[in-house]
Coordinates of N, CA and C in Angstrom, one line a residue:
M72 N 92.0 90.9 129.7 CA 91.7 90.2 130.9 C 92.3 90.8 132.1
M73 N 93.6 91.1 132.0 CA 94.3 91.7 133.2 C 93.7 93.0 133.6
R74 N 93.4 93.8 132.6 CA 92.8 95.1 132.9 C 91.4 94.9 133.6
R75 N 90.6 94.0 133.1 CA 89.3 93.8 133.8 C 89.5 93.2 135.2
A76 N 90.4 92.3 135.4 CA 90.7 91.8 136.7 C 91.1 92.8 137.7
V77 N 92.0 93.8 137.2 CA 92.5 94.8 138.1 C 91.3 95.7 138.5
I78 N 90.5 96.1 137.5 CA 89.3 97.0 137.8 C 88.4 96.3 138.8
M79 N 88.1 95.0 138.6 CA 87.2 94.3 139.5 C 87.7 94.2 140.9
V80 N 89.1 93.9 141.1 CA 89.7 93.9 142.4 C 89.4 95.3 143.1
F81 N 89.7 96.3 142.4 CA 89.6 97.7 142.9 C 88.1 98.0 143.4
L82 N 87.2 97.7 142.5 CA 85.8 97.9 142.8 C 85.3 97.1 143.9
L83 N 85.7 95.8 144.0 CA 85.2 94.9 145.0 C 85.7 95.4 146.4
Q84 N 87.0 95.8 146.4 CA 87.5 96.2 147.7 C 87.0 97.5 148.2
L85 N 86.5 98.4 147.2 CA 85.8 99.6 147.7 C 84.5 99.3 148.5
L86 N 84.0 98.1 148.1 CA 82.7 97.7 148.8 C 82.9 97.0 150.1
L87 N 84.1 96.6 150.4 CA 84.4 95.9 151.6 C 84.5 96.9 152.8
P88 N 84.2 96.4 154.0 CA 84.3 97.3 155.1 C 85.8 97.6 155.4
G89 N 86.0 98.6 156.3 CA 87.4 98.9 156.7 C 88.0 97.8 157.6
P90 N 89.1 98.2 158.3 CA 89.7 97.2 159.2 C 88.8 96.4 160.0
V91 N 89.0 95.1 160.1 CA 88.1 94.2 160.8 C 88.7 93.8 162.1
F92 N 88.0 93.8 163.1 CA 88.5 93.4 164.4 C 88.0 92.0 164.8
A93 N 88.8 91.1 165.2 CA 88.4 89.8 165.5 C 88.1 89.7 167.1
G94 N 86.9 89.8 167.4 CA 86.5 89.8 168.8 C 87.1 90.9 169.6
M95 N 87.4 90.7 170.8 CA 88.0 91.7 171.7 C 89.4 91.4 172.1
E96 N 90.2 90.7 171.3 CA 91.5 90.4 171.6 C 92.4 91.6 171.7
D97 N 93.5 91.5 172.5 CA 94.4 92.5 172.7 C 95.2 92.7 171.4
D98 N 95.4 91.7 170.7 CA 96.1 91.8 169.3 C 95.2 91.2 168.3
P99 N 94.2 91.9 167.8 CA 93.2 91.4 166.9 C 93.7 91.2 165.5
L100 N 93.0 90.4 164.8 CA 93.3 90.2 163.4 C 92.7 91.4 162.6
L101 N 93.5 92.0 161.8 CA 93.0 93.1 161.0 C 93.3 92.9 159.5
F102 N 92.6 93.7 158.7 CA 93.0 93.8 157.3 C 92.7 95.1 156.7
A103 N 93.4 95.5 155.7 CA 93.2 96.8 155.0 C 93.7 96.7 153.6
G104 N 93.2 97.6 152.8 CA 93.5 97.6 151.4 C 93.8 99.1 151.0
F105 N 94.7 99.4 150.1 CA 95.0 100.7 149.6 C 95.1 100.7 148.1
A106 N 94.5 101.7 147.5 CA 94.7 102.0 146.1 C 95.5 103.4 146.0
D107 N 96.8 103.2 146.1 CA 97.7 104.4 146.1 C 97.5 105.2 144.8
E108 N 97.4 104.4 143.7 CA 97.3 105.0 142.4 C 96.2 104.2 141.5
F109 N 95.3 104.8 141.0 CA 94.4 104.2 140.0 C 94.1 105.3 139.1
E110 N 94.8 105.4 137.9 CA 94.8 106.7 137.2 C 95.0 106.5 135.7
W111 N 94.5 107.5 135.0 CA 94.7 107.7 133.6 C 95.8 108.6 133.3
R112 N 96.7 108.3 132.4 CA 97.7 109.2 131.9 C 97.7 109.5 130.4
D113 N 98.0 110.7 130.0 CA 98.1 111.1 128.6 C 99.5 111.0 128.2
A114 N 100.0 109.8 127.7 CA 101.4 109.6 127.4 C 101.7 109.7 125.9
N115 N 103.0 109.8 125.6 CA 103.4 109.9 124.2 C 102.9 108.7 123.4
E116 N 102.9 107.5 124.0 CA 102.5 106.3 123.3 C 101.0 106.1 123.2
G117 N 100.2 106.9 124.0 CA 98.8 106.7 124.0 C 98.2 106.8 125.3
D118 N 97.0 106.4 125.5 CA 96.3 106.4 126.8 C 96.8 105.3 127.7
L119 N 97.3 105.7 128.9 CA 97.8 104.8 129.9 C 96.7 104.6 131.0
L120 N 96.5 103.4 131.5 CA 95.8 103.1 132.7 C 96.8 102.5 133.6
V121 N 97.0 103.1 134.8 CA 98.1 102.7 135.7 C 97.4 102.4 137.1
W122 N 97.9 101.3 137.7 CA 97.4 100.9 139.1 C 98.6 100.6 139.9
D123 N 98.4 100.9 141.2 CA 99.4 100.5 142.3 C 98.5 100.2 143.5
F124 N 98.2 99.0 143.8 CA 97.4 98.6 144.9 C 98.3 97.8 145.9
E125 N 97.8 97.9 147.2 CA 98.5 97.1 148.2 C 97.4 96.8 149.3
G126 N 97.6 95.6 149.9 CA 96.8 95.2 151.0 C 97.5 94.3 152.0
W127 N 96.9 94.1 153.2 CA 97.5 93.2 154.2 C 96.5 92.7 155.1
I128 N 96.8 91.5 155.7 CA 95.9 91.0 156.7 C 96.9 90.4 157.8
G129 N 96.6 90.6 159.0 CA 97.5 90.0 160.0 C 97.3 90.8 161.4
K130 N 98.3 90.7 162.3 CA 98.2 91.2 163.6 C 99.2 92.4 163.7
D131 N 99.5 92.8 164.9 CA 100.3 94.0 165.1 C 101.6 93.9 164.5
L132 N 102.3 92.7 164.8 CA 103.7 92.5 164.3 C 103.9 91.8 163.1
D133 N 103.0 90.8 162.8 CA 103.1 89.9 161.7 C 101.9 90.0 160.7
K134 N 102.2 90.2 159.4 CA 101.2 90.4 158.4 C 101.5 89.6 157.1
F135 N 100.5 89.2 156.4 CA 100.7 88.8 155.0 C 100.3 90.0 154.2
R136 N 101.2 90.4 153.3 CA 101.0 91.6 152.5 C 101.1 91.3 151.0
W137 N 100.2 92.0 150.2 CA 100.3 91.8 148.8 C 100.4 93.1 148.2
K138 N 101.1 93.2 147.0 CA 101.2 94.4 146.2 C 101.0 94.1 144.7
T139 N 100.4 94.9 144.0 CA 100.3 94.7 142.5 C 100.4 96.1 141.9
E140 N 101.1 96.2 140.8 CA 101.2 97.4 140.0 C 101.4 97.1 138.6
G141 N 101.1 98.0 137.7 CA 101.3 97.8 136.3 C 100.6 98.9 135.5
E142 N 100.5 98.7 134.2 CA 100.0 99.7 133.3 C 99.5 99.1 132.0
T143 N 98.5 99.6 131.4 CA 98.1 99.3 130.0 C 98.2 100.5 129.2
I144 N 98.5 100.2 127.9 CA 98.6 101.3 126.9 C 97.6 101.0 125.8
N145 N 96.7 101.9 125.6 CA 95.6 101.7 124.6 C 94.9 100.4 124.8
G146 N 94.7 100.0 126.1 CA 93.9 98.8 126.4 C 94.8 97.5 126.4
Q147 N 96.1 97.6 126.0 CA 96.9 96.4 126.1 C 97.8 96.4 127.3
V148 N 97.9 95.4 128.1 CA 98.8 95.3 129.2 C 100.2 95.3 128.8
E149 N 101.0 96.3 129.3 CA 102.4 96.4 129.0 C 103.2 95.9 130.2
V150 N 102.9 96.2 131.4 CA 103.6 95.9 132.6 C 102.6 95.4 133.6
A151 N 102.9 94.3 134.3 CA 102.0 93.9 135.4 C 102.8 93.0 136.3
E152 N 102.8 93.2 137.6 CA 103.5 92.4 138.6 C 102.6 92.2 139.8
L153 N 103.0 91.1 140.6 CA 102.3 90.8 141.8 C 103.3 90.4 142.8
Q154 N 103.3 90.9 144.0 CA 104.2 90.5 145.1 C 103.3 89.9 146.3
L155 N 103.8 88.8 146.8 CA 103.2 88.2 148.0 C 104.3 88.1 149.1
L156 N 104.0 88.8 150.2 CA 105.1 89.0 151.2 C 104.7 88.7 152.6
Y157 N 105.6 88.2 153.4 CA 105.5 88.2 154.8 C 106.1 89.5 155.3
S158 N 105.3 90.2 156.2 CA 105.8 91.5 156.7 C 105.9 91.4 158.2
R159 N 107.0 91.9 158.7 CA 107.3 91.9 160.2 C 107.6 93.3 160.6
A160 N 106.9 93.8 161.6 CA 107.2 95.1 162.2 C 108.5 95.1 163.0
I161 N 109.5 95.9 162.6 CA 110.7 95.9 163.3 C 110.9 97.1 164.2
S162 N 110.0 98.0 164.0 CA 110.0 99.2 164.9 C 108.6 99.9 164.8
T163 N 108.4 101.0 165.5 CA 107.1 101.7 165.4 C 106.7 102.0 164.0
Y164 N 107.7 102.4 163.2 CA 107.4 103.0 161.9 C 107.9 102.2 160.7
W165 N 108.5 101.0 161.0 CA 109.2 100.3 159.9 C 108.7 98.8 159.8
D166 N 108.5 98.3 158.6 CA 108.2 96.9 158.4 C 109.3 96.3 157.5
F167 N 109.7 95.1 157.8 CA 110.6 94.3 156.9 C 109.8 93.3 156.1
N168 N 110.0 93.3 154.8 CA 109.2 92.4 154.0 C 110.1 91.3 153.3
I169 N 109.6 90.1 153.2 CA 110.3 89.1 152.5 C 109.3 88.2 151.8
G170 N 109.6 87.8 150.5 CA 108.6 87.0 149.8 C 108.9 86.8 148.4
W171 N 107.9 86.9 147.5 CA 108.0 86.5 146.1 C 107.3 87.5 145.3
R172 N 107.9 87.7 144.0 CA 107.3 88.6 143.0 C 107.2 87.8 141.7
T173 N 106.1 88.0 141.0 CA 106.1 87.5 139.6 C 105.7 88.6 138.7
D174 N 106.2 88.6 137.5 CA 105.9 89.5 136.5 C 105.0 88.8 135.4
F175 N 103.8 89.3 135.2 CA 102.9 88.8 134.2 C 103.2 89.3 132.8
E176 N 103.6 90.5 132.8 CA 104.1 91.2 131.5 C 105.4 92.0 131.9
P177 N 106.3 92.3 131.0 CA 106.3 91.9 129.6 C 106.2 90.4 129.4
A178 N 106.1 90.0 128.1 CA 105.9 88.6 127.8 C 106.8 87.6 128.4
S179 N 108.1 88.1 128.5 CA 109.1 87.2 129.1 C 109.0 87.3 130.6
G180 N 108.1 86.7 131.2 CA 107.9 86.8 132.6 C 109.1 86.3 133.5
R181 N 109.1 86.7 134.7 CA 110.2 86.3 135.6 C 109.7 86.2 137.0
D182 N 110.2 85.3 137.8 CA 110.0 85.2 139.3 C 111.1 85.8 140.0
W183 N 110.9 86.4 141.1 CA 111.9 87.1 141.9 C 111.7 86.7 143.4
A184 N 112.8 86.6 144.1 CA 112.7 86.6 145.6 C 112.8 88.1 146.0
V185 N 112.2 88.5 147.1 CA 112.0 89.9 147.5 C 112.5 90.1 149.0
L186 N 113.4 91.1 149.1 CA 113.7 91.6 150.4 C 113.4 93.0 150.4
G187 N 112.6 93.5 151.4 CA 112.2 95.0 151.3 C 112.1 95.6 152.7
L188 N 112.0 96.9 152.7 CA 111.8 97.7 153.9 C 111.0 98.8 153.6
Q189 N 109.9 99.1 154.4 CA 109.0 100.2 154.1 C 108.5 100.8 155.4
G190 N 108.3 102.1 155.3 CA 107.8 102.8 156.5 C 108.0 104.3 156.4
L191 N 108.0 104.9 157.6 CA 108.2 106.4 157.7 C 109.5 106.8 158.1
A192 N 110.2 107.6 157.3 CA 111.5 108.2 157.7 C 111.3 109.4 158.5
P193 N 112.3 110.0 159.1 CA 112.1 111.3 159.8 C 111.4 112.3 159.0
Y194 N 110.6 113.1 159.6 CA 109.8 114.2 159.0 C 108.7 113.6 158.1
F195 N 108.3 112.2 158.4 CA 107.2 111.6 157.8 C 107.3 111.5 156.3
F196 N 108.5 111.2 155.8 CA 108.7 110.8 154.4 C 108.3 109.3 154.3
K197 N 107.4 109.0 153.3 CA 107.1 107.5 153.2 C 108.1 106.9 152.2
L198 N 108.8 105.8 152.7 CA 109.8 105.2 151.9 C 109.4 103.7 151.7
D199 N 109.7 103.2 150.5 CA 109.5 101.7 150.2 C 110.7 101.3 149.3
G200 N 111.6 100.5 149.9 CA 112.7 100.0 149.1 C 112.8 98.5 149.1
A201 N 113.3 98.0 148.0 CA 113.3 96.5 147.8 C 114.4 96.1 146.9
L202 N 114.9 94.9 147.3 CA 115.9 94.2 146.4 C 115.2 93.0 145.8
F203 N 115.3 92.7 144.5 CA 114.7 91.6 143.8 C 115.8 90.7 143.2
F204 N 115.6 89.4 143.5 CA 116.6 88.5 143.0 C 115.9 87.6 142.0
G205 N 116.2 87.8 140.7 CA 115.5 87.0 139.6 C 116.1 85.6 139.4
N206 N 115.2 84.8 138.9 CA 115.6 83.4 138.7 C 116.6 83.2 137.5
S207 N 117.0 84.3 136.8 CA 118.0 84.2 135.8 C 119.3 84.9 136.3
G208 N 119.4 85.1 137.6 CA 120.6 85.8 138.1 C 120.5 87.3 138.1
Q209 N 119.5 87.9 137.6 CA 119.2 89.3 137.6 C 119.0 89.8 139.0
V210 N 119.6 91.0 139.4 CA 119.3 91.7 140.6 C 118.7 93.0 140.3
A211 N 117.6 93.4 140.9 CA 117.1 94.7 140.7 C 116.9 95.4 142.1
V212 N 117.0 96.8 142.0 CA 116.7 97.6 143.2 C 115.6 98.6 142.8
R213 N 114.7 98.8 143.7 CA 113.7 99.8 143.5 C 113.5 100.6 144.8
L214 N 113.5 101.9 144.6 CA 113.2 102.9 145.8 C 112.1 103.8 145.4
Q215 N 111.1 103.9 146.3 CA 110.0 104.8 146.2 C 109.9 105.7 147.3
A216 N 109.6 106.9 147.1 CA 109.5 107.9 148.2 C 108.4 108.9 147.9
E217 N 107.7 109.3 149.0 CA 106.6 110.2 148.9 C 106.4 111.1 150.1
Y218 N 105.9 112.3 150.0 CA 105.7 113.2 151.1 C 104.4 113.9 150.8
D219 N 103.7 114.2 151.9 CA 102.4 114.9 151.8 C 102.6 116.3 152.4
F220 N 102.2 117.4 151.5 CA 102.1 118.7 152.0 C 100.6 119.0 152.1
M221 N 100.2 119.4 153.3 CA 98.8 119.6 153.6 C 98.5 121.1 153.5
F222 N 97.8 121.5 152.4 CA 97.4 122.9 152.3 C 96.2 123.1 153.2
T223 N 95.3 122.2 153.3 CA 94.2 122.2 154.3 C 94.1 120.7 154.8
Q224 N 93.0 120.5 155.6 CA 92.8 119.1 156.0 C 92.3 118.2 154.9
K225 N 91.9 118.8 153.8 CA 91.4 118.0 152.7 C 92.2 118.1 151.4
L226 N 92.9 119.2 151.2 CA 93.6 119.5 150.0 C 95.1 119.2 150.2
I227 N 95.7 118.2 149.5 CA 97.0 117.7 149.9 C 97.8 117.5 148.6
L228 N 99.1 118.0 148.6 CA 100.0 117.9 147.4 C 101.0 116.8 147.8
S229 N 101.2 115.8 146.9 CA 102.1 114.8 147.1 C 103.2 114.7 146.0
P230 N 104.5 115.1 146.3 CA 105.5 114.8 145.4 C 106.0 113.3 145.6
E231 N 106.3 112.6 144.5 CA 106.7 111.2 144.6 C 107.9 111.0 143.7
L232 N 108.6 110.0 144.0 CA 109.8 109.6 143.3 C 109.9 108.1 143.3
E233 N 110.4 107.5 142.1 CA 110.7 106.1 142.0 C 112.0 106.0 141.1
I234 N 112.9 105.1 141.6 CA 114.1 104.8 140.9 C 114.3 103.3 140.8
N235 N 114.7 102.9 139.6 CA 115.0 101.4 139.4 C 116.4 101.3 138.8
A236 N 117.1 100.2 139.2 CA 118.4 99.8 138.7 C 118.5 98.3 138.6
Y237 N 119.3 97.9 137.7 CA 119.4 96.4 137.4 C 120.9 96.0 137.4
S238 N 121.2 94.8 137.6 CA 122.6 94.3 137.7 C 123.2 93.9 136.3
K239 N 122.3 93.6 135.3 CA 122.8 93.2 134.0 C 121.7 93.4 133.0
H240 N 122.1 93.3 131.7 CA 121.2 93.5 130.6 C 120.2 92.5 130.5
D241 N 119.0 92.9 130.0 CA 117.9 92.0 129.7 C 117.2 92.5 128.4
A242 N 117.9 92.2 127.3 CA 117.4 92.7 126.0 C 116.0 92.4 125.7
T243 N 115.6 91.2 126.1 CA 114.2 90.8 125.8 C 113.2 91.7 126.3
N244 N 113.4 92.2 127.6 CA 112.5 93.1 128.2 C 112.9 94.5 128.2
G245 N 113.9 94.8 127.4 CA 114.3 96.2 127.1 C 115.0 96.9 128.4
I246 N 115.7 96.1 129.2 CA 116.3 96.6 130.4 C 117.8 96.5 130.3
G247 N 118.5 97.7 130.6 CA 119.9 97.7 130.6 C 120.5 97.6 132.0
S248 N 121.8 97.3 132.1 CA 122.4 97.2 133.4 C 122.6 98.7 134.0
G249 N 122.7 98.7 135.3 CA 122.9 100.0 136.0 C 121.6 100.8 136.2
F250 N 121.8 102.1 136.4 CA 120.6 103.0 136.7 C 119.7 102.9 135.5
S251 N 118.5 102.5 135.6 CA 117.5 102.3 134.5 C 116.6 103.4 134.2
N252 N 115.8 103.8 135.2 CA 114.8 104.9 135.0 C 114.5 105.6 136.2
L253 N 114.0 106.9 136.0 CA 113.6 107.7 137.1 C 112.2 108.2 136.8
E254 N 111.3 108.2 137.8 CA 110.0 108.7 137.7 C 109.7 109.7 138.8
L255 N 109.3 111.0 138.4 CA 108.9 112.0 139.3 C 107.5 112.4 139.1
A256 N 106.7 112.7 140.1 CA 105.3 113.0 140.0 C 104.9 114.0 141.1
L257 N 103.9 114.8 140.7 CA 103.2 115.6 141.6 C 101.7 115.4 141.5
R258 N 101.0 115.0 142.6 CA 99.6 114.7 142.6 C 98.9 115.6 143.7
L259 N 97.9 116.3 143.2 CA 97.1 117.2 144.1 C 95.8 116.5 144.3
R260 N 95.5 116.0 145.6 CA 94.3 115.3 145.8 C 93.4 116.1 146.8
Y261 N 92.1 115.8 146.7 CA 91.1 116.4 147.5 C 90.4 115.3 148.2
E262 N 90.5 115.1 149.5 CA 89.9 114.1 150.3 C 88.5 114.3 150.6
I263 N 87.6 113.9 149.7 CA 86.2 114.0 150.0 C 85.8 113.3 151.3
R264 N 86.4 112.2 151.5 CA 86.5 111.5 152.8 C 88.0 111.1 152.9
R265 N 88.4 110.7 154.2 CA 89.8 110.3 154.3 C 90.0 109.0 153.5
E266 N 89.0 108.2 153.2 CA 89.1 107.0 152.5 C 89.0 107.1 151.0
F267 N 88.7 108.3 150.5 CA 88.4 108.4 149.1 C 88.8 109.8 148.6
A268 N 89.7 109.9 147.7 CA 90.3 111.2 147.2 C 90.6 111.2 145.7
P269 N 89.8 111.9 144.9 CA 90.2 112.1 143.5 C 91.5 113.0 143.5
Y270 N 92.2 112.9 142.4 CA 93.4 113.8 142.3 C 93.7 114.1 140.8
V271 N 94.5 115.2 140.6 CA 95.1 115.5 139.3 C 96.6 115.7 139.5
G272 N 97.3 115.6 138.4 CA 98.8 115.8 138.6 C 99.5 115.7 137.3
I273 N 100.9 115.6 137.5 CA 101.8 115.5 136.4 C 102.8 114.5 136.7
N274 N 103.2 113.7 135.7 CA 104.1 112.6 135.9 C 105.2 112.7 134.8
W275 N 106.5 112.7 135.3 CA 107.7 112.8 134.4 C 108.5 111.5 134.5
E276 N 108.8 110.9 133.3 CA 109.6 109.7 133.3 C 110.8 109.9 132.4
K277 N 111.9 109.3 132.8 CA 113.1 109.3 131.9 C 113.9 108.0 132.1
K278 N 114.3 107.5 131.0 CA 115.1 106.2 130.9 C 116.6 106.7 130.7
F279 N 117.5 105.8 131.2 CA 118.9 106.2 131.2 C 119.7 105.0 130.7
G280 N 121.0 105.3 130.2 CA 121.9 104.4 129.9 C 121.5 103.3 128.8
N281 N 121.8 102.1 129.1 CA 121.4 101.0 128.1 C 119.9 100.8 128.0
T282 N 119.1 101.1 129.1 CA 117.7 101.0 129.0 C 117.2 102.0 128.0
A283 N 117.7 103.2 128.0 CA 117.4 104.2 127.0 C 117.8 103.8 125.6
D284 N 118.9 103.2 125.5 CA 119.3 102.7 124.1 C 118.3 101.6 123.6
F285 N 117.9 100.7 124.5 CA 116.9 99.7 124.0 C 115.6 100.4 123.5
S286 N 115.2 101.4 124.3 CA 114.0 102.1 123.8 C 114.1 102.8 122.5
R287 N 115.3 103.5 122.3 CA 115.5 104.1 121.0 C 115.5 103.1 119.9
N288 N 116.2 101.9 120.1 CA 116.2 100.9 119.0 C 114.8 100.4 118.7
R289 N 113.9 100.5 119.6 CA 112.5 100.0 119.4 C 111.6 101.2 118.9
G290 N 112.3 102.3 118.7 CA 111.5 103.5 118.2 C 110.6 104.2 119.2
K291 N 111.0 104.0 120.5 CA 110.3 104.6 121.6 C 111.1 105.8 122.2
Q292 N 110.4 106.7 122.7 CA 111.0 107.9 123.4 C 111.5 107.5 124.8
T293 N 112.5 108.2 125.2 CA 113.2 108.0 126.5 C 112.7 108.9 127.5
T294 N 112.0 109.9 127.2 CA 111.4 110.9 128.2 C 110.0 111.1 127.9
D295 N 109.2 111.3 128.9 CA 107.8 111.5 128.7 C 107.2 112.3 129.9
T296 N 106.4 113.3 129.5 CA 105.7 114.1 130.6 C 104.2 113.9 130.4
Q297 N 103.5 113.5 131.5 CA 102.1 113.0 131.3 C 101.2 113.7 132.3
L298 N 100.0 114.1 131.7 CA 98.9 114.6 132.6 C 98.3 113.4 133.3
V299 N 97.9 113.5 134.6 CA 97.4 112.5 135.4 C 96.1 112.8 136.0
I300 N 95.1 111.9 135.9 CA 93.9 112.1 136.6 C 93.5 110.7 137.2
G301 N 93.2 110.7 138.6 CA 93.0 109.4 139.2 C 92.3 109.5 140.5
I302 N 92.3 108.4 141.2 CA 91.6 108.2 142.5 C 92.5 107.5 143.5
R303 N 92.6 108.0 144.7 CA 93.3 107.3 145.8 C 92.2 106.9 146.8
A304 N 92.4 105.7 147.3 CA 91.4 105.2 148.3 C 92.0 104.2 149.2
W305 N 91.4 104.0 150.4 CA 91.8 103.0 151.3 C 90.5 102.4 152.0
F306 N 90.6 101.2 152.4 CA 89.4 100.5 152.9 C 89.8 99.5 153.9

C-alpha cells in the first residue's frame, strides 16, 4: 500500500501545474514540488525502489514544507518517513525548519520533533541538516550535501553525501549509538526539460559501529554498492 501511495503522489504531482501565483500580490502564495530521487537500485538484498520527495506552499518568508523518503525491497516497505515542517527564510539562501517527523517503517515506529536548516552554502553546495528528538529520548542527526557539475546546460553530474548519527542504541530498529551510516552517490542526469531529467548512477552505503554489528547479527551485509536508474523532476 505504501509503495502504491508513493507512486500515486509522484504521478499526480507531475500532472499539476508549476508554481501558482495568487493574483497580483507583491508577496503571492506559491507552491512547488520536487522529486529529488525516484529510482530503482540493484542492491545485495534485492531490487530497491527509493523515493525522496519534497514540497512546499507559502509566501516569500514563511512556508509549510513536507518531506517524505523511504525504500522498498522486493516490493516490501523497509523504511518510510514523513516530515511536516514550518519553514522560515532567515537569509537569501537559507531556510530554518521546525516541525514533526513520523516513521511508518520499520515496524517499531517513532515520532520526532525536528529542527533543521537547509539552503546553499558558498560555491552553491546544497546542504540539508536536521536534529531529530524522538519520543523515547533518542536524538538523531542527519546531514545531506549535494553539488552540481554542469558538463553542458543539459548534462549534469551530482555527487551526493548523507551521514546519520544517533545518541543511543535502538536494537529493535537495528540502530547503534554514535556514527551510524554513510551514503555516497554519483548521479548523471540529462535534463530533457528543466523540470524532468532521467539519470543513471552509482550509490555506495556503509554502516559503522554498533549499527554494523546489528546488521551482521541479522545476517545482513554492512557495505553495498548499487547501480541506480531514476527520474528527477520538479513541478
